[in-house]
Amino acid sequence: MIGRIYDQRLEWKRCIPALVSSHRTLFTVLWIMGFASLFIWQRNLLVDGLWGLKVDAKPMPMLRPFAFNLTDFGGKGDGVTENTKAFEKAIMEIAKLGKKGGGQLNVPPGDWLTAPFNLTSHMTLFLAEGATILGIEDEALWPLMPPLPSYGAGREHAGPRYGSLIHGQHLKDVVITGHNGTINGQGPSWWKNYKQKLLNYTRGPLVQILWSSDIHISNITLRDSPFWTIHPYDCKNVFITNVTILAPVFGAPNTDGIDPDSCDNVVIEDCYISVGDDGIAIKSGWDQYGVAYGRPSTNILIRNLVVRSTVSAGVSIGSEMSGGVSNITVENVVVWSSRRVMRIKTAAGRGGYIQNITYRNITFDNVRVGFVVKTDYNEHPDAGYDPKAYPILGNINFINIHGQGVRVPVRLHGSPEIPLRNLTFRDFSVGISYKKKHIFQCSSVQGRVIGSIIPAPCENLDLYDEQGNLIKRGAQNVTDIDYDF
């Protein structure tokens, strides 16, 4: 019995080395697997969390009763797959939900290549952080549309025009927003073809909404539009907030930032705009077509902007203004390294009016010309315009204006047929960088200066003290426009 127990112990001792050896092997394998798992987990965390390649760092909020992801309809954000059908299918589903509060289409992180598509009413298009909608470069996939009725022709060619990348008409309650996602029109190919005269139709805007109401655009970036960037046309209640609009300041022709056109009740605020033409251009139709259409742009508030325009102006009115422009306030705007700060442009043949305009709290640095009114901007859709359709310009106010590094602070170019009436300058101080005799230039202008103005105003304007007492009447019909400047 004792011998049997001894033999069993001896056998157990013989097994221990083999057992330990096998456990070491097992432990080594498990350790390697655990380390590898930890490495893969940390790598995924780094890629997903820090570089933002797979997940959205900010959850997309629920802004409508129903929400869909573009991927639910076969969308692929690889920058190569065309997603036009995915957008169209998703928007068709949202169109069914109008009576239930509408729907939200979420565009996740990725590059979503698409041809132009149409929005629907009661819709929110939400672009996640890291999401980019890319306009397809093949112009054959951009639909052709008839000319706008107040233009009578495409802006660059007679006949049809290209539609916009994101389009809508006869809509109500549309929101385009996000976590600063991007809409990219991939404009360079369009600009190149335009310069080489290879296009037979007017280029399309990036976002164009027509005959609609209650439009909200916010918290996104729009860049490299083929033509104008945001173009609301004959719309009411348009609100554009906290938007960044970018295009090269040279070599990107006609890439206006925001162009309210025959619109009523518009607010544009808290935006950064740096583009290849006007930062903002208020319009209302072109010559006889705009007169006949008869829809003014009115009740527009533009505030809290930073704008750069090396080709045109920070904020313009016209030149297409034949339906009339009135009740415009531009305030708290900074313009830097630009050709002009603010410009009004029109011509004989336009008809219409520009009146009740206030520029307030405008600051600028390093610009060629500060404020310009130009009445000979002679571009016409065809020969059918009335050359005696003279626009009416008046009641324009410049209050609390300050700048530096300016060559010509003011250039008011009226004419006997198109005089400038009832202009007011108050609290105006601009440091000039170009010593010239006529640095405050006027022609066919009537108005007033209240208080001290730097530099000295032109002779056409009446001078008043701060209490509103007349000091000196302005001279009549004095012209000091430097046409060679």
Coordinates of C-alpha atoms in Angstrom, one line a residue:
M1 CA 0.0 0.0 0.0
I2 CA 2.8 2.3 1.0
G3 CA 4.7 1.4 -2.2
R4 CA 1.7 2.2 -4.4
I5 CA 1.3 5.7 -2.8
Y6 CA 5.0 6.3 -3.4
D7 CA 4.7 5.2 -7.0
Q8 CA 1.8 7.6 -7.6
R9 CA 3.7 10.6 -6.1
L10 CA 6.7 9.8 -8.3
E11 CA 4.5 9.7 -11.3
W12 CA 3.0 13.1 -10.4
K13 CA 6.4 14.7 -10.0
R14 CA 7.3 13.4 -13.5
C15 CA 4.2 15.1 -14.9
I16 CA 4.9 18.5 -13.3
P17 CA 7.6 19.7 -15.8
A18 CA 5.5 18.8 -18.8
L19 CA 2.4 20.4 -17.3
V20 CA 4.4 23.6 -16.4
S21 CA 5.8 23.7 -19.9
S22 CA 2.4 23.4 -21.5
H23 CA 1.0 26.1 -19.3
R24 CA 3.8 28.4 -20.1
T25 CA 3.0 27.9 -23.8
L26 CA -0.6 28.6 -23.1
F27 CA 0.2 31.7 -21.0
T28 CA 2.4 33.0 -23.8
V29 CA -0.3 32.5 -26.4
L30 CA -2.9 34.2 -24.2
W31 CA -0.5 37.1 -23.4
I32 CA 0.2 37.6 -27.1
M33 CA -3.5 37.5 -27.9
G34 CA -4.3 40.0 -25.1
F35 CA -1.6 42.4 -26.2
A36 CA -2.8 42.2 -29.8
S37 CA -6.4 42.8 -28.8
L38 CA -5.3 45.8 -26.7
F39 CA -3.2 47.2 -29.6
I40 CA -6.1 46.8 -32.1
W41 CA -8.5 48.4 -29.6
Q42 CA -6.2 51.3 -29.0
R43 CA -5.6 51.7 -32.8
N44 CA -9.3 51.8 -33.5
L45 CA -9.8 54.3 -30.7
L46 CA -7.1 56.5 -32.2
V47 CA -8.5 56.3 -35.7
D48 CA -12.1 56.7 -34.8
G49 CA -11.8 59.2 -32.0
L50 CA -8.9 61.4 -32.9
W51 CA -8.8 61.3 -36.7
G52 CA -12.6 61.2 -37.2
L53 CA -12.4 58.7 -40.0
K54 CA -15.2 56.4 -38.9
V55 CA -17.4 57.9 -36.3
D56 CA -19.1 61.3 -35.8
A57 CA -17.7 62.9 -32.7
K58 CA -21.0 64.9 -32.3
P59 CA -24.2 62.9 -32.4
M60 CA -26.6 64.3 -35.0
P61 CA -29.6 65.9 -33.2
M62 CA -33.1 64.9 -33.9
L63 CA -34.7 68.1 -35.5
R64 CA -37.8 66.5 -37.1
P65 CA -40.2 63.7 -36.0
F66 CA -38.5 61.3 -38.4
A67 CA -34.9 61.0 -39.4
F68 CA -33.0 59.0 -42.0
N69 CA -29.3 58.4 -42.8
L70 CA -28.2 58.6 -46.4
T71 CA -26.6 55.2 -46.0
D72 CA -30.1 53.8 -45.4
F73 CA -30.7 54.4 -49.1
G74 CA -27.4 53.0 -50.4
G75 CA -25.3 56.0 -50.1
K76 CA -21.5 55.6 -49.9
G77 CA -19.2 58.4 -48.8
D78 CA -16.1 57.3 -50.5
G79 CA -15.7 60.3 -52.8
V80 CA -16.1 58.0 -55.9
T81 CA -19.6 56.5 -55.8
E82 CA -22.3 58.7 -57.2
N83 CA -25.0 59.2 -54.6
T84 CA -27.7 61.0 -56.6
K85 CA -30.2 58.1 -56.4
A86 CA -29.6 57.8 -52.7
F87 CA -30.4 61.5 -52.1
E88 CA -33.5 61.3 -54.4
K89 CA -34.9 58.2 -52.6
A90 CA -34.3 59.7 -49.2
I91 CA -36.0 62.9 -50.1
M92 CA -39.0 61.0 -51.7
E93 CA -39.5 59.4 -48.3
I94 CA -39.4 62.7 -46.5
A95 CA -41.9 64.2 -49.0
K96 CA -44.5 61.7 -47.7
L97 CA -44.1 63.1 -44.1
G98 CA -45.1 66.7 -44.6
K99 CA -48.3 66.4 -42.7
K100 CA -46.5 64.7 -39.8
G101 CA -43.9 67.4 -39.3
G102 CA -41.5 66.4 -42.0
G103 CA -38.2 64.5 -42.0
Q104 CA -34.5 64.9 -41.5
L105 CA -31.8 63.5 -43.8
N106 CA -28.5 63.0 -42.1
V107 CA -25.4 63.0 -44.2
P108 CA -22.7 61.2 -42.1
P109 CA -19.0 61.8 -42.2
G110 CA -17.5 61.1 -45.7
D111 CA -17.3 62.5 -49.2
W112 CA -20.7 62.2 -50.9
L113 CA -20.4 62.7 -54.6
T114 CA -23.6 63.6 -56.3
A115 CA -25.3 65.3 -59.3
P116 CA -27.8 68.0 -58.6
F117 CA -30.9 67.0 -56.5
N118 CA -34.1 68.7 -55.4
L119 CA -35.2 69.3 -51.8
T120 CA -38.8 69.0 -50.5
S121 CA -40.9 71.0 -48.1
H122 CA -40.7 70.4 -44.3
M123 CA -37.2 68.9 -44.7
T124 CA -34.0 69.3 -42.8
L125 CA -30.7 68.4 -44.5
F126 CA -28.1 67.8 -41.8
L127 CA -24.4 67.6 -42.5
A128 CA -22.4 65.9 -39.8
E129 CA -19.0 67.0 -38.8
G130 CA -16.6 65.6 -41.5
A131 CA -19.4 65.3 -44.1
T132 CA -18.9 66.8 -47.5
I133 CA -21.4 66.9 -50.3
L134 CA -19.4 67.0 -53.6
G135 CA -20.9 68.3 -56.8
I136 CA -20.1 66.1 -59.7
E137 CA -17.9 67.8 -62.3
D138 CA -19.5 66.5 -65.4
E139 CA -21.8 69.4 -66.6
A140 CA -23.8 66.9 -68.7
L141 CA -25.2 65.6 -65.4
W142 CA -26.4 69.1 -64.4
P143 CA -30.0 69.7 -65.6
L144 CA -30.8 72.7 -67.8
M145 CA -33.5 75.1 -66.7
P146 CA -35.4 78.0 -68.4
P147 CA -34.2 81.5 -67.7
L148 CA -35.5 83.2 -64.5
P149 CA -38.5 85.2 -65.5
S150 CA -37.1 88.5 -64.1
Y151 CA -33.9 88.0 -66.2
G152 CA -35.2 86.8 -69.5
A153 CA -31.9 85.0 -70.3
G154 CA -29.2 83.2 -68.5
R155 CA -26.8 85.7 -66.9
E156 CA -23.9 84.6 -69.1
H157 CA -25.7 83.2 -72.2
A158 CA -29.1 83.6 -73.8
G159 CA -31.4 80.7 -73.4
P160 CA -31.4 78.0 -70.7
R161 CA -29.1 77.9 -67.7
Y162 CA -27.7 75.1 -65.5
G163 CA -29.6 74.3 -62.4
S164 CA -28.0 74.4 -58.9
L165 CA -26.4 71.5 -57.1
I166 CA -28.9 71.7 -54.3
H167 CA -32.2 73.0 -55.6
G168 CA -35.7 73.7 -54.5
Q169 CA -38.8 75.6 -55.7
H170 CA -42.3 76.2 -54.4
L171 CA -41.2 74.9 -51.0
K172 CA -42.0 75.8 -47.4
D173 CA -40.1 75.1 -44.2
V174 CA -36.7 74.0 -45.4
V175 CA -33.6 73.8 -43.2
I176 CA -30.0 73.2 -44.3
T177 CA -27.7 72.9 -41.3
G178 CA -25.2 70.7 -39.5
H179 CA -22.1 70.5 -37.4
N180 CA -20.2 72.6 -39.9
G181 CA -20.3 70.0 -42.7
T182 CA -19.4 71.2 -46.2
I183 CA -21.1 71.6 -49.5
N184 CA -18.4 71.7 -52.2
G185 CA -19.3 72.6 -55.8
Q186 CA -15.8 71.6 -57.2
G187 CA -15.8 74.8 -59.1
P188 CA -12.3 74.8 -60.7
S189 CA -13.4 72.8 -63.7
W190 CA -16.3 75.1 -64.3
W191 CA -14.1 78.3 -63.9
K192 CA -11.6 76.9 -66.4
N193 CA -14.3 76.0 -68.9
Y194 CA -15.9 79.4 -68.5
K195 CA -12.6 81.3 -69.1
Q196 CA -11.9 79.2 -72.1
K197 CA -15.5 79.9 -73.4
L198 CA -16.3 76.2 -73.5
L199 CA -19.7 76.5 -71.8
N200 CA -22.9 77.1 -73.8
Y201 CA -25.1 77.9 -70.8
T202 CA -24.9 80.0 -67.6
R203 CA -23.2 78.2 -64.8
G204 CA -25.4 77.0 -61.9
P205 CA -25.3 78.2 -58.3
L206 CA -24.4 75.9 -55.4
V207 CA -27.7 76.3 -53.6
Q208 CA -30.7 77.9 -55.2
I209 CA -34.2 78.1 -53.7
L210 CA -37.0 79.6 -55.8
W211 CA -40.6 80.8 -54.9
S212 CA -40.3 79.5 -51.4
S213 CA -40.8 80.6 -47.8
D214 CA -39.3 79.9 -44.3
I215 CA -35.8 78.9 -45.4
H216 CA -33.1 78.5 -42.8
I217 CA -29.4 77.9 -43.6
S218 CA -26.9 77.7 -40.8
N219 CA -23.8 76.1 -39.3
I220 CA -22.3 74.8 -42.6
T221 CA -19.4 75.6 -44.9
L222 CA -20.0 76.2 -48.6
R223 CA -17.1 76.4 -51.0
D224 CA -16.0 76.5 -54.6
S225 CA -19.4 77.1 -56.2
P226 CA -19.4 77.0 -60.0
F227 CA -21.3 80.4 -60.0
W228 CA -23.2 82.3 -57.2
T229 CA -23.1 80.3 -53.9
I230 CA -26.5 80.8 -52.2
H231 CA -29.2 82.3 -54.4
P232 CA -32.7 82.6 -52.8
Y233 CA -35.0 83.9 -55.6
D234 CA -38.5 85.4 -55.0
C235 CA -38.5 84.0 -51.4
K236 CA -39.9 85.2 -48.1
N237 CA -38.6 84.7 -44.6
V238 CA -35.0 83.6 -45.4
F239 CA -32.5 83.3 -42.5
I240 CA -28.8 82.6 -43.1
T241 CA -26.8 82.3 -39.9
N242 CA -23.3 81.2 -39.0
V243 CA -22.3 80.2 -42.5
T244 CA -18.8 80.1 -43.9
I245 CA -18.5 80.7 -47.7
L246 CA -15.2 80.3 -49.5
A247 CA -13.7 80.5 -53.0
P248 CA -10.4 81.7 -54.3
V249 CA -10.2 85.5 -54.2
F250 CA -8.7 85.4 -57.7
G251 CA -9.5 83.1 -60.6
A252 CA -13.0 82.1 -59.4
P253 CA -15.3 84.3 -61.5
N254 CA -18.8 85.3 -60.3
T255 CA -18.6 83.2 -57.1
D256 CA -20.8 85.6 -55.1
G257 CA -21.4 84.5 -51.5
I258 CA -25.1 85.2 -51.0
D259 CA -27.5 86.9 -53.5
P260 CA -31.0 87.6 -52.2
D261 CA -33.0 88.2 -55.4
S262 CA -36.5 89.6 -55.3
C263 CA -36.7 88.5 -51.7
D264 CA -38.8 89.9 -48.7
N265 CA -37.8 89.6 -45.1
V266 CA -34.2 88.3 -45.1
V267 CA -31.7 88.1 -42.3
I268 CA -28.0 87.3 -43.0
E269 CA -25.8 87.3 -39.9
D270 CA -22.7 86.0 -38.2
C271 CA -21.1 84.8 -41.4
Y272 CA -17.5 84.7 -42.8
I273 CA -17.3 85.2 -46.6
S274 CA -14.2 85.2 -48.8
V275 CA -15.0 84.8 -52.4
G276 CA -14.1 85.7 -56.0
D277 CA -16.8 88.3 -56.5
D278 CA -19.3 90.1 -54.2
G279 CA -19.6 88.8 -50.7
I280 CA -23.3 89.7 -50.8
A281 CA -25.2 91.1 -53.8
I282 CA -28.9 92.1 -53.4
K283 CA -30.7 91.8 -56.7
S284 CA -34.3 92.1 -58.2
G285 CA -34.3 91.4 -61.9
W286 CA -32.6 92.6 -65.1
D287 CA -33.8 95.5 -67.2
Q288 CA -37.3 95.2 -68.9
Y289 CA -37.7 91.6 -67.5
G290 CA -37.2 92.7 -63.9
V291 CA -39.5 95.7 -64.4
A292 CA -42.2 93.4 -65.8
Y293 CA -41.8 90.8 -63.1
G294 CA -42.1 93.5 -60.5
R295 CA -40.8 91.8 -57.3
P296 CA -38.6 94.0 -55.2
S297 CA -36.0 93.0 -52.7
T298 CA -37.1 94.5 -49.4
N299 CA -36.7 94.3 -45.6
I300 CA -33.2 92.8 -45.6
L301 CA -30.9 92.9 -42.5
I302 CA -27.2 92.1 -43.0
R303 CA -25.1 92.1 -39.8
N304 CA -22.1 90.8 -38.0
L305 CA -20.1 89.7 -41.0
V306 CA -16.4 89.4 -41.9
V307 CA -16.0 89.7 -45.7
R308 CA -13.2 89.7 -48.2
S309 CA -13.7 90.5 -51.9
T310 CA -10.6 91.4 -53.9
V311 CA -12.6 91.6 -57.2
S312 CA -15.8 93.4 -56.3
A313 CA -17.2 94.5 -53.0
G314 CA -18.1 93.2 -49.5
V315 CA -21.8 94.1 -50.0
S316 CA -23.3 95.2 -53.3
I317 CA -26.7 96.2 -54.4
G318 CA -27.3 95.5 -58.1
S319 CA -26.5 95.7 -60.8
E320 CA -29.7 93.7 -61.6
M321 CA -32.2 95.7 -59.5
S322 CA -35.0 96.5 -61.9
G323 CA -37.7 95.3 -59.6
G324 CA -36.6 97.7 -56.9
V325 CA -34.5 97.5 -53.7
S326 CA -35.6 99.1 -50.4
N327 CA -35.4 99.0 -46.6
I328 CA -31.9 97.5 -46.4
T329 CA -29.7 97.7 -43.3
V330 CA -26.1 96.7 -43.3
E331 CA -24.4 96.9 -39.9
N332 CA -21.5 95.6 -37.9
V333 CA -19.5 94.5 -40.9
V334 CA -15.8 94.2 -41.3
V335 CA -14.3 94.2 -44.8
W336 CA -10.5 93.5 -45.2
S337 CA -8.0 93.3 -48.1
S338 CA -10.7 94.0 -50.7
R339 CA -11.3 96.1 -53.8
R340 CA -14.4 97.9 -52.4
V341 CA -16.3 97.9 -49.2
M342 CA -19.8 98.6 -50.3
R343 CA -21.1 99.2 -53.8
I344 CA -24.4 100.2 -55.5
K345 CA -24.4 99.6 -59.2
T346 CA -27.0 100.4 -61.8
A347 CA -27.5 102.0 -65.2
A348 CA -29.9 103.6 -67.6
G349 CA -32.2 100.9 -68.8
R350 CA -32.6 99.2 -65.4
G351 CA -35.6 101.2 -64.1
G352 CA -36.6 100.4 -60.6
Y353 CA -35.3 102.1 -57.5
I354 CA -32.8 101.8 -54.7
Q355 CA -33.9 103.6 -51.6
N356 CA -34.0 103.6 -47.8
I357 CA -30.5 102.0 -47.4
T358 CA -28.5 102.3 -44.2
Y359 CA -24.9 101.4 -43.7
R360 CA -24.0 101.5 -40.0
N361 CA -21.0 100.5 -38.0
I362 CA -18.8 99.5 -40.9
T363 CA -15.1 98.9 -40.4
F364 CA -12.5 98.2 -43.1
D365 CA -8.8 97.9 -43.7
N366 CA -6.6 97.9 -46.8
V367 CA -9.2 98.5 -49.5
R368 CA -8.9 100.3 -52.8
V369 CA -12.3 102.2 -52.6
G370 CA -14.6 102.5 -49.6
F371 CA -18.2 103.3 -50.8
V372 CA -19.1 103.4 -54.5
V373 CA -22.3 104.3 -56.3
K374 CA -22.0 103.6 -60.0
T375 CA -24.8 104.5 -62.4
D376 CA -23.2 103.4 -65.7
Y377 CA -23.0 99.7 -65.2
N378 CA -24.0 98.9 -68.7
E379 CA -24.7 95.2 -69.0
H380 CA -28.0 94.2 -70.6
P381 CA -29.7 90.9 -71.4
D382 CA -30.6 92.0 -75.0
A383 CA -31.3 95.0 -77.1
G384 CA -35.0 95.2 -75.9
Y385 CA -34.4 97.4 -72.9
D386 CA -35.6 101.0 -72.6
P387 CA -32.6 103.3 -72.5
K388 CA -34.7 105.9 -70.8
A389 CA -35.8 103.6 -68.0
Y390 CA -33.8 105.5 -65.3
P391 CA -33.5 104.1 -61.8
I392 CA -34.3 106.2 -58.8
L393 CA -31.7 106.4 -56.1
G394 CA -32.2 108.1 -52.7
N395 CA -32.3 108.1 -49.0
I396 CA -29.0 106.4 -48.4
N397 CA -27.3 106.7 -45.0
F398 CA -23.7 106.2 -43.9
I399 CA -23.4 106.2 -40.1
N400 CA -20.4 105.3 -37.9
I401 CA -18.0 104.4 -40.7
H402 CA -14.3 103.8 -39.9
G403 CA -11.4 102.5 -42.0
Q404 CA -7.8 102.8 -42.8
G405 CA -5.4 102.0 -45.7
V406 CA -8.0 103.3 -48.3
R407 CA -7.1 105.0 -51.6
V408 CA -10.5 106.6 -52.3
P409 CA -13.0 106.6 -49.3
V410 CA -16.1 107.6 -51.3
R411 CA -17.0 107.7 -55.0
L412 CA -20.6 108.8 -55.7
H413 CA -21.1 108.8 -59.5
G414 CA -24.5 110.1 -60.3
S415 CA -25.5 111.7 -63.5
P416 CA -28.1 114.3 -64.7
E417 CA -30.5 111.4 -65.7
I418 CA -29.8 109.4 -62.5
P419 CA -29.0 111.8 -59.7
L420 CA -28.3 110.7 -56.2
R421 CA -30.6 112.3 -53.7
N422 CA -30.9 112.6 -49.9
L423 CA -27.6 111.0 -48.9
T424 CA -26.4 111.4 -45.3
F425 CA -22.9 111.0 -43.8
R426 CA -22.4 111.0 -40.1
D427 CA -19.5 109.9 -37.9
F428 CA -17.3 109.1 -40.9
S429 CA -13.5 108.8 -40.4
V430 CA -11.2 107.0 -42.9
G431 CA -7.4 107.1 -43.1
I432 CA -6.2 107.3 -46.6
S433 CA -3.1 105.7 -48.1
Y434 CA -3.1 107.6 -51.4
K435 CA -2.5 111.3 -51.6
K436 CA -4.7 112.8 -54.3
K437 CA -6.7 116.0 -54.8
H438 CA -10.1 114.4 -55.0
I439 CA -10.3 111.6 -52.4
F440 CA -14.0 112.1 -51.7
Q441 CA -15.5 112.1 -55.2
C442 CA -19.0 113.2 -56.2
S443 CA -21.1 113.8 -59.3
S444 CA -24.8 114.8 -59.4
V445 CA -25.2 114.3 -55.6
Q446 CA -27.4 116.0 -53.1
G447 CA -27.2 115.3 -49.4
R448 CA -25.7 116.3 -46.1
V449 CA -22.8 115.8 -43.8
I450 CA -23.5 116.0 -40.1
G451 CA -20.6 116.8 -37.8
S452 CA -16.9 116.2 -38.5
I453 CA -16.0 114.0 -41.5
I454 CA -12.5 112.8 -42.4
P455 CA -11.4 113.3 -45.1
A456 CA -13.1 116.5 -46.1
P457 CA -16.3 115.7 -48.1
C458 CA -17.0 116.9 -51.6
E459 CA -18.5 120.3 -52.3
N460 CA -21.9 119.0 -53.4
L461 CA -23.0 118.1 -49.8
D462 CA -24.6 120.5 -47.2
L463 CA -22.7 120.8 -44.0
Y464 CA -24.4 120.6 -40.6
D465 CA -23.1 120.6 -37.1
E466 CA -23.7 117.9 -34.5
Q467 CA -26.9 119.7 -33.4
G468 CA -28.3 119.7 -36.9
N469 CA -27.7 123.4 -37.6
L470 CA -26.9 124.2 -41.2
I471 CA -23.4 125.6 -41.6
K472 CA -23.0 125.7 -45.4
R473 CA -25.0 124.8 -48.4
G474 CA -23.4 122.5 -50.9
A475 CA -22.5 123.6 -54.4
Q476 CA -24.7 122.3 -57.2
N477 CA -23.6 120.3 -60.2
V478 CA -20.0 120.1 -59.2
T479 CA -18.2 117.1 -60.6
D480 CA -14.9 115.8 -59.2
I481 CA -15.0 112.2 -60.3
D482 CA -11.5 111.0 -61.3
Y483 CA -12.3 108.9 -64.4
D484 CA -8.7 107.7 -64.7
F485 CA -8.5 106.2 -61.3

